[in-house]
CSV table of C-alpha atoms in Angstrom, one decimal:
chain,number,residue,atom,x,y,z
P,11,MET,CA,0.0,0.3,-0.2
P,12,SER,CA,1.5,3.2,-1.1
P,13,ARG,CA,1.3,6.2,1.1
P,14,SER,CA,-0.7,9.4,-0.1
P,15,THR,CA,0.4,12.6,-1.1
P,16,ASP,CA,-0.4,16.1,0.9
P,17,ALA,CA,-2.2,16.8,-2.1
P,18,GLN,CA,-4.4,13.1,-2.6
P,19,LYS,CA,-4.6,14.5,1.0
P,20,ALA,CA,-6.0,17.9,0.6
P,21,GLU,CA,-8.4,16.5,-2.7
P,22,ARG,CA,-9.6,13.7,-0.9
P,23,LEU,CA,-10.7,15.9,2.2
P,24,ASN,CA,-12.1,18.3,0.4
P,25,THR,CA,-14.2,15.7,-1.8
P,26,ALA,CA,-15.5,14.8,1.6
P,27,HIS,CA,-16.3,18.2,2.4
P,28,GLY,CA,-18.0,18.8,-0.3
P,29,LEU,CA,-20.7,15.4,-0.2
P,30,LEU,CA,-21.3,17.0,3.4
P,31,ALA,CA,-21.8,20.2,2.3
P,32,ARG,CA,-24.7,18.6,0.1
P,33,GLY,CA,-26.0,17.1,2.3
P,34,LEU,CA,-25.4,13.3,2.2
P,35,SER,CA,-25.1,11.5,5.5
P,36,VAL,CA,-22.2,10.3,7.0
P,37,THR,CA,-22.4,7.2,5.5
P,38,GLU,CA,-23.1,8.1,2.5
P,39,ALA,CA,-20.6,10.2,2.2
P,40,ALA,CA,-18.6,7.2,3.4
P,41,LEU,CA,-19.7,5.1,0.5
P,42,SER,CA,-19.1,7.8,-2.2
P,43,LEU,CA,-15.5,8.8,-1.1
P,44,SER,CA,-14.5,5.0,-1.2
P,45,ARG,CA,-16.2,4.3,-4.5
P,46,GLU,CA,-14.3,7.5,-5.8
P,47,PHE,CA,-10.6,7.1,-4.6
P,48,ALA,CA,-10.8,3.3,-4.3
P,49,MET,CA,-9.8,3.4,-0.7
P,50,SER,CA,-11.8,1.2,2.3
P,51,ARG,CA,-14.2,2.2,4.2
P,52,ARG,CA,-12.2,2.7,7.0
P,53,GLN,CA,-10.4,5.3,5.3
P,54,ALA,CA,-13.1,6.7,4.2
P,55,TYR,CA,-14.7,7.1,7.4
P,56,ARG,CA,-11.4,9.1,8.7
P,57,TYR,CA,-11.5,11.2,5.2
P,58,ILE,CA,-15.0,12.4,6.4
P,59,GLU,CA,-14.6,12.9,10.2
P,60,GLU,CA,-11.5,15.1,9.7
P,61,ALA,CA,-13.3,16.8,7.2
P,62,GLN,CA,-16.1,17.0,9.7
P,63,LEU,CA,-12.9,18.9,12.3
P,64,ILE,CA,-11.9,20.5,9.6
P,65,GLY,CA,-15.2,22.3,9.0
P,66,ARG,CA,-14.1,24.1,5.3
P,67,PRO,CA,-11.8,23.0,2.5
P,68,VAL,CA,-8.2,22.8,2.7
P,69,PRO,CA,-6.3,24.4,0.6
P,70,VAL,CA,-4.4,21.6,-2.5
P,71,VAL,CA,-0.4,22.4,-2.3
P,72,GLU,CA,1.5,21.7,-5.6
P,73,PRO,CA,4.2,19.2,-5.8
P,74,ALA,CA,7.7,21.6,-6.3
P,75,ALA,CA,10.7,21.0,-8.5
P,76,ALA,CA,14.0,21.9,-7.3
P,77,VAL,CA,15.2,24.2,-10.2
P,78,THR,CA,18.5,26.6,-10.0
P,79,PHE,CA,19.0,30.1,-11.1
P,80,LYS,CA,22.1,32.5,-11.0
P,81,LEU,CA,21.3,35.3,-10.3
P,82,PRO,CA,23.4,38.3,-10.3
P,83,PRO,CA,24.2,38.7,-6.5
P,84,ASN,CA,22.9,42.3,-6.1
P,85,LEU,CA,19.0,40.6,-7.3
P,86,VAL,CA,19.5,38.3,-5.0
P,87,ASP,CA,20.1,40.4,-2.6
P,88,ALA,CA,16.9,42.4,-3.6
P,89,VAL,CA,14.7,39.6,-3.2
P,90,ARG,CA,15.7,38.3,-0.2
P,91,ALA,CA,14.7,41.5,1.1
P,92,ARG,CA,11.4,41.8,-0.8
P,93,ALA,CA,10.4,38.3,0.8
P,94,ALA,CA,11.8,39.1,3.9
P,95,ALA,CA,9.6,42.6,4.1
P,96,GLU,CA,6.7,40.8,2.7
P,97,GLY,CA,7.1,37.3,5.2
P,98,THR,CA,6.8,34.9,2.5
P,99,THR,CA,10.5,32.5,0.7
P,100,ILE,CA,12.5,33.3,-1.8
P,101,SER,CA,11.2,30.2,-3.7
P,102,GLU,CA,7.5,31.8,-3.3
P,103,MET,CA,8.4,35.2,-4.4
P,104,VAL,CA,10.3,33.6,-7.5
P,105,SER,CA,7.7,31.4,-8.5
P,106,ARG,CA,4.7,34.4,-7.7
P,107,ALA,CA,7.4,36.2,-11.0
P,108,LEU,CA,6.9,33.5,-13.0
P,109,ARG,CA,3.2,32.9,-12.7
P,110,ALA,CA,3.0,36.5,-13.5
P,111,PHE,CA,5.2,36.0,-16.7
P,112,LEU,CA,3.7,33.1,-17.8
P,113,GLY,CA,0.3,34.4,-17.3
P,114,GLU,CA,1.3,38.2,-19.0
P,115,ALA,CA,3.3,36.4,-22.0
P,116,GLY,CA,0.0,33.5,-22.8
P,117,GLY,CA,1.3,30.8,-21.2
P,118,HIS,CA,4.0,30.9,-23.5
P,119,GLY,CA,6.6,32.3,-21.9
């Protein structure tokens, strides 16, 4: 049996939350979840229970891939300072910049 990734867990929790939000009973939601994700009912009940405790959808964290950039030191310092000022990470700053660039380039950047 393989372990679920964080993204898979979030997807299952969000599906469980959605089933409950649609008014399904716990039993119906667990049965639907177990069918949709090919898991045991016991596992499905755990996801349903956790979704009830959380009470809202959870963010799905995208898996990350390590990438190396060669940047001039002054640019690295500027990004590091901006990230610290915004209370985020350099990785998140670069990800946002790339998403903005790809959006402006029509996704073909």
